Amino acid sequence: MEQRILGRTGLNASLMGLGGGGHSRLGMAKDKSESEIIRIIHSALDAGVNFIDTAEAYGTEPVVGKGIAAWPRDQLILSTKKSPGRGLNEDEIRHSVERSLGNLGTDYIDIYHLHGVPPKEYSSIVEQAYPVLEVLQQEGKIRFIGITERFERDTGHRMLEQALDDDLFDVVMVGLNLLNQSARRSILKRTQQMNVGVLIMFAVRSALSDPARLKEVMALLKAENQVADLPEEGALDFLVADAGADSIPDAAYRFCKHEEGVHVVLSGTSNIDHLADNIRSLDREPLPEATLHRLHEMFGEVDSVSGS
Ligand SMILES: NC(=O)c1ccc[n+]([C@@H]2O[C@H](COP(=O)([O-])OP(=O)(O)OC[C@H]3O[C@@H](n4cnc5c(N)ncnc54)[C@H](OP(=O)(O)O)[C@@H]3O)[C@@H](O)[C@H]2O)c1
Protein backbone atom coordinates (compact mmCIF):
# COMPACT_ATOMS: atom_id res chain seq x y z
CA MET A 1 0.00 0.00 0.00
CA GLU A 2 1.36 3.38 -1.04
CA GLN A 3 2.09 5.83 1.77
CA ARG A 4 1.96 9.62 1.54
CA ILE A 5 3.11 12.34 3.92
CA LEU A 6 0.01 13.96 5.38
CA GLY A 7 1.03 17.56 4.77
CA ARG A 8 2.51 19.49 7.65
CA THR A 9 1.69 16.75 10.17
CA GLY A 10 4.62 14.81 8.73
CA LEU A 11 2.66 11.59 9.38
CA ASN A 12 3.29 8.80 6.93
CA ALA A 13 -0.23 7.75 6.04
CA SER A 14 -1.46 4.91 3.86
CA LEU A 15 -3.23 6.09 0.74
CA MET A 16 -6.35 4.22 1.79
CA GLY A 17 -7.92 5.32 5.03
CA LEU A 18 -10.49 2.93 6.43
CA GLY A 19 -13.70 4.92 6.91
CA GLY A 20 -15.71 4.12 10.01
CA GLY A 21 -18.70 6.27 9.01
CA GLY A 22 -20.76 6.79 5.86
CA HIS A 23 -23.70 4.55 5.06
CA SER A 24 -21.90 1.37 6.04
CA ARG A 25 -20.14 2.28 9.30
CA LEU A 26 -17.86 -0.73 8.78
CA GLY A 27 -20.95 -2.93 8.78
CA MET A 28 -22.61 -1.59 11.94
CA ALA A 29 -25.25 0.09 9.76
CA LYS A 30 -25.88 -3.22 8.00
CA ASP A 31 -26.23 -5.48 11.03
CA LYS A 32 -22.85 -7.13 10.63
CA SER A 33 -21.57 -8.92 13.73
CA GLU A 34 -18.69 -7.51 15.74
CA SER A 35 -16.42 -10.33 14.57
CA GLU A 36 -17.23 -9.59 10.92
CA ILE A 37 -16.41 -5.92 11.46
CA ILE A 38 -13.17 -6.79 13.22
CA ARG A 39 -12.28 -9.02 10.24
CA ILE A 40 -12.66 -6.00 7.96
CA ILE A 41 -10.39 -3.92 10.21
CA HIS A 42 -7.76 -6.70 10.42
CA SER A 43 -7.91 -7.26 6.71
CA ALA A 44 -7.26 -3.55 6.07
CA LEU A 45 -4.38 -3.50 8.57
CA ASP A 46 -2.85 -6.64 7.05
CA ALA A 47 -2.97 -4.96 3.63
CA GLY A 48 -0.95 -2.01 4.91
CA VAL A 49 -3.73 0.44 5.80
CA ASN A 50 -2.48 2.43 8.81
CA PHE A 51 -5.10 5.21 8.77
CA ILE A 52 -8.49 4.67 10.40
CA ASP A 53 -11.18 7.35 10.57
CA THR A 54 -14.07 7.23 13.00
CA ALA A 55 -16.13 9.71 15.07
CA GLU A 56 -18.02 9.87 18.33
CA ALA A 57 -21.21 10.18 16.26
CA TYR A 58 -20.65 6.98 14.24
CA GLY A 59 -20.72 4.56 17.16
CA THR A 60 -17.75 2.73 15.60
CA GLU A 61 -15.03 3.90 17.99
CA PRO A 62 -15.44 0.90 20.34
CA VAL A 63 -15.21 -1.69 17.56
CA VAL A 64 -12.23 0.13 16.05
CA GLY A 65 -10.66 0.01 19.53
CA LYS A 66 -11.17 -3.76 19.62
CA GLY A 67 -9.92 -4.20 16.06
CA ILE A 68 -6.63 -2.39 16.71
CA ALA A 69 -6.03 -3.67 20.23
CA ALA A 70 -3.24 -6.05 19.26
CA TRP A 71 -1.67 -3.69 16.72
CA PRO A 72 1.39 -1.57 17.66
CA ARG A 73 -0.03 1.86 18.43
CA ASP A 74 2.88 3.72 16.84
CA GLN A 75 2.09 2.07 13.50
CA LEU A 76 -1.42 3.54 13.40
CA ILE A 77 -2.89 6.93 12.61
CA LEU A 78 -6.21 7.32 14.41
CA SER A 79 -8.60 10.04 13.32
CA THR A 80 -11.79 10.80 15.22
CA LYS A 81 -14.16 13.70 15.60
CA LYS A 82 -16.22 15.88 17.88
CA SER A 83 -19.74 16.74 16.72
CA PRO A 84 -20.47 20.40 17.52
CA GLY A 85 -24.10 19.47 18.22
CA ARG A 86 -22.99 17.44 21.23
CA GLY A 87 -21.78 20.46 23.17
CA LEU A 88 -18.80 22.71 22.83
CA ASN A 89 -17.93 24.01 26.26
CA GLU A 90 -14.65 22.94 27.80
CA ASP A 91 -16.17 20.16 29.92
CA GLU A 92 -18.11 18.75 26.97
CA ILE A 93 -15.09 18.71 24.67
CA ARG A 94 -12.89 17.15 27.36
CA HIS A 95 -15.54 14.56 28.06
CA SER A 96 -15.78 13.69 24.35
CA VAL A 97 -12.02 13.37 23.99
CA GLU A 98 -11.73 11.18 27.12
CA ARG A 99 -14.57 8.97 25.89
CA SER A 100 -12.96 8.63 22.45
CA LEU A 101 -9.63 7.74 24.07
CA GLY A 102 -11.37 5.09 26.19
CA ASN A 103 -13.32 3.69 23.22
CA LEU A 104 -10.20 3.47 21.09
CA GLY A 105 -8.09 2.07 23.93
CA THR A 106 -5.35 4.63 23.47
CA ASP A 107 -3.87 7.60 25.30
CA TYR A 108 -3.59 9.89 22.29
CA ILE A 109 -5.56 10.68 19.14
CA ASP A 110 -3.48 11.48 16.08
CA ILE A 111 -6.04 13.76 14.41
CA TYR A 112 -9.02 15.17 16.25
CA HIS A 113 -11.51 16.96 14.00
CA LEU A 114 -14.39 19.31 14.41
CA HIS A 115 -17.00 17.23 12.61
CA GLY A 116 -19.29 18.34 9.79
CA VAL A 117 -19.07 22.08 10.48
CA PRO A 118 -21.73 24.12 8.63
CA PRO A 119 -20.46 27.30 6.91
CA LYS A 120 -22.70 29.65 8.89
CA GLU A 121 -21.65 28.20 12.24
CA TYR A 122 -17.96 27.97 11.45
CA SER A 123 -16.88 31.12 13.31
CA SER A 124 -18.78 30.47 16.50
CA ILE A 125 -17.81 26.78 16.63
CA VAL A 126 -14.14 27.53 16.12
CA GLU A 127 -14.19 30.39 18.60
CA GLN A 128 -15.58 28.09 21.30
CA ALA A 129 -13.78 24.87 20.54
CA TYR A 130 -10.37 25.71 19.17
CA PRO A 131 -8.79 27.10 22.37
CA VAL A 132 -9.88 23.97 24.25
CA LEU A 133 -8.47 21.72 21.52
CA GLU A 134 -5.17 23.59 21.75
CA VAL A 135 -4.98 22.87 25.48
CA LEU A 136 -5.73 19.18 24.85
CA GLN A 137 -3.00 19.23 22.23
CA GLN A 138 -0.53 20.69 24.73
CA GLU A 139 -1.53 17.94 27.17
CA GLY A 140 -0.65 15.34 24.52
CA LYS A 141 -4.14 13.89 24.17
CA ILE A 142 -4.45 15.17 20.58
CA ARG A 143 -1.55 15.41 18.16
CA PHE A 144 -3.14 17.41 15.33
CA ILE A 145 -6.38 19.37 14.95
CA GLY A 146 -8.52 18.87 11.85
CA ILE A 147 -11.88 19.95 10.49
CA THR A 148 -14.40 18.19 8.24
CA GLU A 149 -17.06 19.74 6.04
CA ARG A 150 -20.74 18.81 5.77
CA PHE A 151 -20.38 17.95 2.10
CA GLU A 152 -23.98 16.81 1.56
CA ARG A 153 -25.15 20.40 2.09
CA ASP A 154 -21.93 22.33 1.59
CA THR A 155 -21.18 20.96 -1.86
CA GLY A 156 -19.16 24.04 -2.83
CA HIS A 157 -16.84 23.89 0.23
CA ARG A 158 -17.80 27.24 1.73
CA MET A 159 -16.85 26.19 5.25
CA LEU A 160 -13.42 24.88 4.28
CA GLU A 161 -12.66 28.10 2.42
CA GLN A 162 -13.11 29.94 5.72
CA ALA A 163 -11.00 27.37 7.55
CA LEU A 164 -8.16 27.78 5.06
CA ASP A 165 -8.38 31.57 5.40
CA ASP A 166 -7.82 31.17 9.14
CA ASP A 167 -5.06 28.57 8.70
CA LEU A 168 -5.75 26.94 12.09
CA PHE A 169 -6.03 23.32 10.92
CA ASP A 170 -3.28 20.88 10.04
CA VAL A 171 -5.69 18.50 8.29
CA VAL A 172 -8.95 18.96 6.39
CA MET A 173 -11.47 16.35 5.24
CA VAL A 174 -13.08 17.33 1.95
CA GLY A 175 -15.65 15.75 -0.36
CA LEU A 176 -14.37 14.92 -3.83
CA ASN A 177 -15.54 12.55 -6.52
CA LEU A 178 -15.78 12.42 -10.25
CA LEU A 179 -19.28 13.96 -10.17
CA ASN A 180 -18.23 16.95 -8.05
CA GLN A 181 -14.63 17.88 -8.70
CA SER A 182 -14.96 21.40 -7.35
CA ALA A 183 -12.49 20.83 -4.51
CA ARG A 184 -9.73 20.88 -7.12
CA ARG A 185 -10.29 24.58 -7.74
CA SER A 186 -11.22 25.89 -4.34
CA ILE A 187 -9.50 23.66 -1.79
CA LEU A 188 -6.72 21.46 -3.15
CA LYS A 189 -4.79 24.31 -4.72
CA ARG A 190 -4.64 26.10 -1.39
CA THR A 191 -3.93 23.04 0.76
CA GLN A 192 -0.92 22.31 -1.43
CA GLN A 193 0.37 25.87 -1.04
CA MET A 194 -0.24 25.71 2.73
CA ASN A 195 0.98 22.11 3.16
CA VAL A 196 -2.27 21.11 4.88
CA GLY A 197 -3.05 17.39 5.11
CA VAL A 198 -5.96 16.29 2.89
CA LEU A 199 -8.36 13.41 3.54
CA ILE A 200 -10.90 12.67 0.79
CA MET A 201 -14.41 11.49 1.60
CA PHE A 202 -17.35 10.61 -0.72
CA ALA A 203 -15.10 9.08 -3.37
CA VAL A 204 -17.88 6.59 -4.13
CA ARG A 205 -20.71 7.05 -1.65
CA SER A 206 -24.16 6.18 -3.16
CA ALA A 207 -24.27 7.56 -6.69
CA LEU A 208 -21.08 5.80 -7.74
CA SER A 209 -21.98 2.47 -6.17
CA ASP A 210 -25.69 2.29 -6.98
CA PRO A 211 -26.87 2.73 -10.62
CA ALA A 212 -30.40 3.75 -9.52
CA ARG A 213 -29.00 6.55 -7.37
CA LEU A 214 -26.65 7.61 -10.17
CA LYS A 215 -29.65 7.97 -12.47
CA GLU A 216 -31.38 10.21 -9.90
CA VAL A 217 -28.30 12.38 -9.48
CA MET A 218 -27.90 12.69 -13.26
CA ALA A 219 -31.55 13.76 -13.54
CA LEU A 220 -30.92 16.39 -10.88
CA LEU A 221 -27.87 17.72 -12.68
CA LYS A 222 -29.73 17.85 -15.97
CA ALA A 223 -32.63 19.70 -14.36
CA GLU A 224 -30.13 22.23 -13.02
CA ASN A 225 -28.61 22.51 -16.48
CA GLN A 226 -25.21 21.46 -15.17
CA VAL A 227 -24.77 18.52 -17.55
CA ALA A 228 -27.26 19.34 -20.29
CA ASP A 229 -25.98 16.97 -22.97
CA LEU A 230 -25.57 13.81 -20.96
CA PRO A 231 -27.93 10.82 -20.79
CA GLU A 232 -29.54 10.05 -17.41
CA GLU A 233 -29.01 6.34 -17.88
CA GLY A 234 -25.58 4.80 -18.35
CA ALA A 235 -23.70 8.11 -18.38
CA LEU A 236 -20.64 6.48 -16.84
CA ASP A 237 -20.75 3.15 -18.65
CA PHE A 238 -17.76 4.21 -20.76
CA LEU A 239 -15.53 3.93 -17.68
CA VAL A 240 -15.84 0.15 -17.84
CA ALA A 241 -16.58 -0.29 -21.54
CA ASP A 242 -13.78 1.91 -22.91
CA ALA A 243 -11.46 3.02 -20.14
CA GLY A 244 -10.50 -0.34 -18.67
CA ALA A 245 -11.96 0.21 -15.21
CA ASP A 246 -13.20 -2.93 -13.43
CA SER A 247 -16.28 -1.10 -12.18
CA ILE A 248 -17.50 2.42 -11.48
CA PRO A 249 -16.22 2.26 -7.85
CA ASP A 250 -12.83 1.16 -9.23
CA ALA A 251 -12.73 4.22 -11.50
CA ALA A 252 -13.99 6.45 -8.69
CA TYR A 253 -11.26 5.52 -6.20
CA ARG A 254 -8.56 5.80 -8.86
CA PHE A 255 -9.92 9.18 -9.89
CA CYS A 256 -9.36 10.46 -6.34
CA LYS A 257 -6.01 8.76 -5.87
CA HIS A 258 -4.50 10.59 -8.82
CA GLU A 259 -5.91 14.02 -8.04
CA GLU A 260 -3.07 16.39 -7.14
CA GLY A 261 -2.87 17.30 -3.47
CA VAL A 262 -4.69 14.22 -2.16
CA HIS A 263 -3.02 12.36 0.71
CA VAL A 264 -5.57 9.83 2.02
CA VAL A 265 -8.64 8.48 0.22
CA LEU A 266 -11.17 7.22 2.73
CA SER A 267 -13.04 4.07 1.85
CA GLY A 268 -16.05 2.94 3.82
CA THR A 269 -17.46 -0.54 3.51
CA SER A 270 -19.35 -3.29 5.26
CA ASN A 271 -18.15 -5.88 2.78
CA ILE A 272 -14.77 -7.59 2.99
CA ASP A 273 -14.78 -8.32 -0.77
CA HIS A 274 -15.38 -4.63 -1.52
CA LEU A 275 -12.48 -3.80 0.79
CA ALA A 276 -10.19 -6.09 -1.22
CA ASP A 277 -11.45 -4.54 -4.49
CA ASN A 278 -10.89 -1.04 -3.17
CA ILE A 279 -7.37 -1.83 -1.99
CA ARG A 280 -6.66 -3.13 -5.50
CA SER A 281 -8.17 0.00 -7.08
CA LEU A 282 -6.01 2.27 -4.95
CA ASP A 283 -3.00 0.30 -6.07
CA ARG A 284 -3.82 0.80 -9.75
CA GLU A 285 -2.55 3.18 -12.39
CA PRO A 286 -4.38 6.43 -13.21
CA LEU A 287 -7.37 6.37 -15.51
CA PRO A 288 -6.29 7.08 -19.10
CA GLU A 289 -5.67 10.74 -19.88
CA ALA A 290 -8.55 10.78 -22.41
CA THR A 291 -10.95 9.43 -19.76
CA LEU A 292 -9.90 12.06 -17.24
CA HIS A 293 -10.35 14.70 -19.90
CA ARG A 294 -13.85 13.40 -20.67
CA LEU A 295 -14.76 13.39 -16.96
CA HIS A 296 -13.52 16.95 -16.59
CA GLU A 297 -15.56 17.98 -19.63
CA MET A 298 -18.65 16.21 -18.29
CA PHE A 299 -18.58 17.29 -14.65
CA GLY A 300 -15.84 19.91 -14.31
CA GLU A 301 -18.31 22.73 -13.54
CA VAL A 302 -20.54 20.78 -11.12
CA ASP A 303 -20.60 21.90 -7.51
CA SER A 304 -24.20 21.21 -6.50
CA VAL A 305 -24.25 17.48 -5.67
CA SER A 306 -22.26 15.37 -3.22
CA GLY A 307 -22.94 12.01 -4.83
CA SER A 308 -24.77 10.83 -1.74
N1 LIG B 1 -18.35 15.08 7.47
C1 LIG B 1 -17.60 14.04 7.75
O1 LIG B 1 -16.76 14.12 8.60
C2 LIG B 1 -17.77 12.76 6.99
C3 LIG B 1 -18.90 12.54 6.21
C4 LIG B 1 -18.97 11.35 5.49
C5 LIG B 1 -17.93 10.43 5.55
N2 LIG B 1 -16.85 10.66 6.36
C6 LIG B 1 -15.76 9.69 6.47
O2 LIG B 1 -15.37 9.34 5.15
C7 LIG B 1 -15.45 7.93 5.02
C8 LIG B 1 -15.72 7.61 3.57
O3 LIG B 1 -17.05 7.92 3.22
P1 LIG B 1 -18.03 6.75 2.85
O4 LIG B 1 -18.01 5.72 3.91
O5 LIG B 1 -19.32 7.31 2.45
O6 LIG B 1 -17.16 6.07 1.70
P2 LIG B 1 -17.14 5.80 0.20
O7 LIG B 1 -15.96 4.96 0.12
O8 LIG B 1 -17.22 6.99 -0.67
O9 LIG B 1 -18.50 5.00 -0.10
C9 LIG B 1 -18.88 3.93 0.65
C10 LIG B 1 -20.14 3.35 0.06
O10 LIG B 1 -19.84 2.71 -1.16
C11 LIG B 1 -20.09 1.31 -1.08
N3 LIG B 1 -18.89 0.65 -1.64
C12 LIG B 1 -17.62 0.74 -1.19
N4 LIG B 1 -16.81 0.00 -1.97
C13 LIG B 1 -17.58 -0.57 -2.92
C14 LIG B 1 -17.30 -1.44 -4.01
N5 LIG B 1 -16.07 -1.87 -4.27
N6 LIG B 1 -18.34 -1.83 -4.78
C15 LIG B 1 -19.61 -1.40 -4.53
N7 LIG B 1 -19.92 -0.58 -3.51
C16 LIG B 1 -18.92 -0.16 -2.71
C17 LIG B 1 -20.23 0.97 0.37
O11 LIG B 1 -21.20 -0.06 0.52
P3 LIG B 1 -20.77 -1.52 1.07
O12 LIG B 1 -20.84 -1.43 2.53
O13 LIG B 1 -21.78 -2.41 0.46
O14 LIG B 1 -19.38 -1.78 0.55
C18 LIG B 1 -20.72 2.28 0.97
O15 LIG B 1 -22.10 2.38 0.96
C19 LIG B 1 -16.53 7.53 6.03
O16 LIG B 1 -16.50 6.16 6.32
C20 LIG B 1 -16.16 8.41 7.18
O17 LIG B 1 -15.07 7.85 7.86
C21 LIG B 1 -16.75 11.81 7.07
PDB file of N, CA and C in Angstrom, residues 74 80 103 169 194 290 298:
ATOM      1  N   ASP A  74       2.089   2.748  17.604  1.00  0.00           N
ATOM      2  CA  ASP A  74       2.880   3.717  16.839  1.00  0.00           C
ATOM      3  C   ASP A  74       2.868   3.426  15.330  1.00  0.00           C
ATOM      4  N   THR A  80     -10.400  10.815  14.746  1.00  0.00           N
ATOM      5  CA  THR A  80     -11.790  10.796  15.216  1.00  0.00           C
ATOM      6  C   THR A  80     -12.282  12.227  15.375  1.00  0.00           C
ATOM      7  N   ASN A 103     -12.756   4.577  24.254  1.00  0.00           N
ATOM      8  CA  ASN A 103     -13.320   3.691  23.221  1.00  0.00           C
ATOM      9  C   ASN A 103     -12.227   3.091  22.343  1.00  0.00           C
ATOM     10  N   PHE A 169      -5.894  24.790  10.939  1.00  0.00           N
ATOM     11  CA  PHE A 169      -6.032  23.324  10.925  1.00  0.00           C
ATOM     12  C   PHE A 169      -4.910  22.664  10.126  1.00  0.00           C
ATOM     13  N   MET A 194      -0.353  25.552   1.274  1.00  0.00           N
ATOM     14  CA  MET A 194      -0.236  25.709   2.729  1.00  0.00           C
ATOM     15  C   MET A 194       0.306  24.451   3.415  1.00  0.00           C
ATOM     16  N   ALA A 290      -7.343  10.424 -21.649  1.00  0.00           N
ATOM     17  CA  ALA A 290      -8.550  10.782 -22.412  1.00  0.00           C
ATOM     18  C   ALA A 290      -9.803  10.625 -21.545  1.00  0.00           C
ATOM     19  N   MET A 298     -17.271  16.548 -18.693  1.00  0.00           N
ATOM     20  CA  MET A 298     -18.647  16.213 -18.293  1.00  0.00           C
ATOM     21  C   MET A 298     -19.055  16.924 -17.000  1.00  0.00           C
TER      22      MET A 298
END
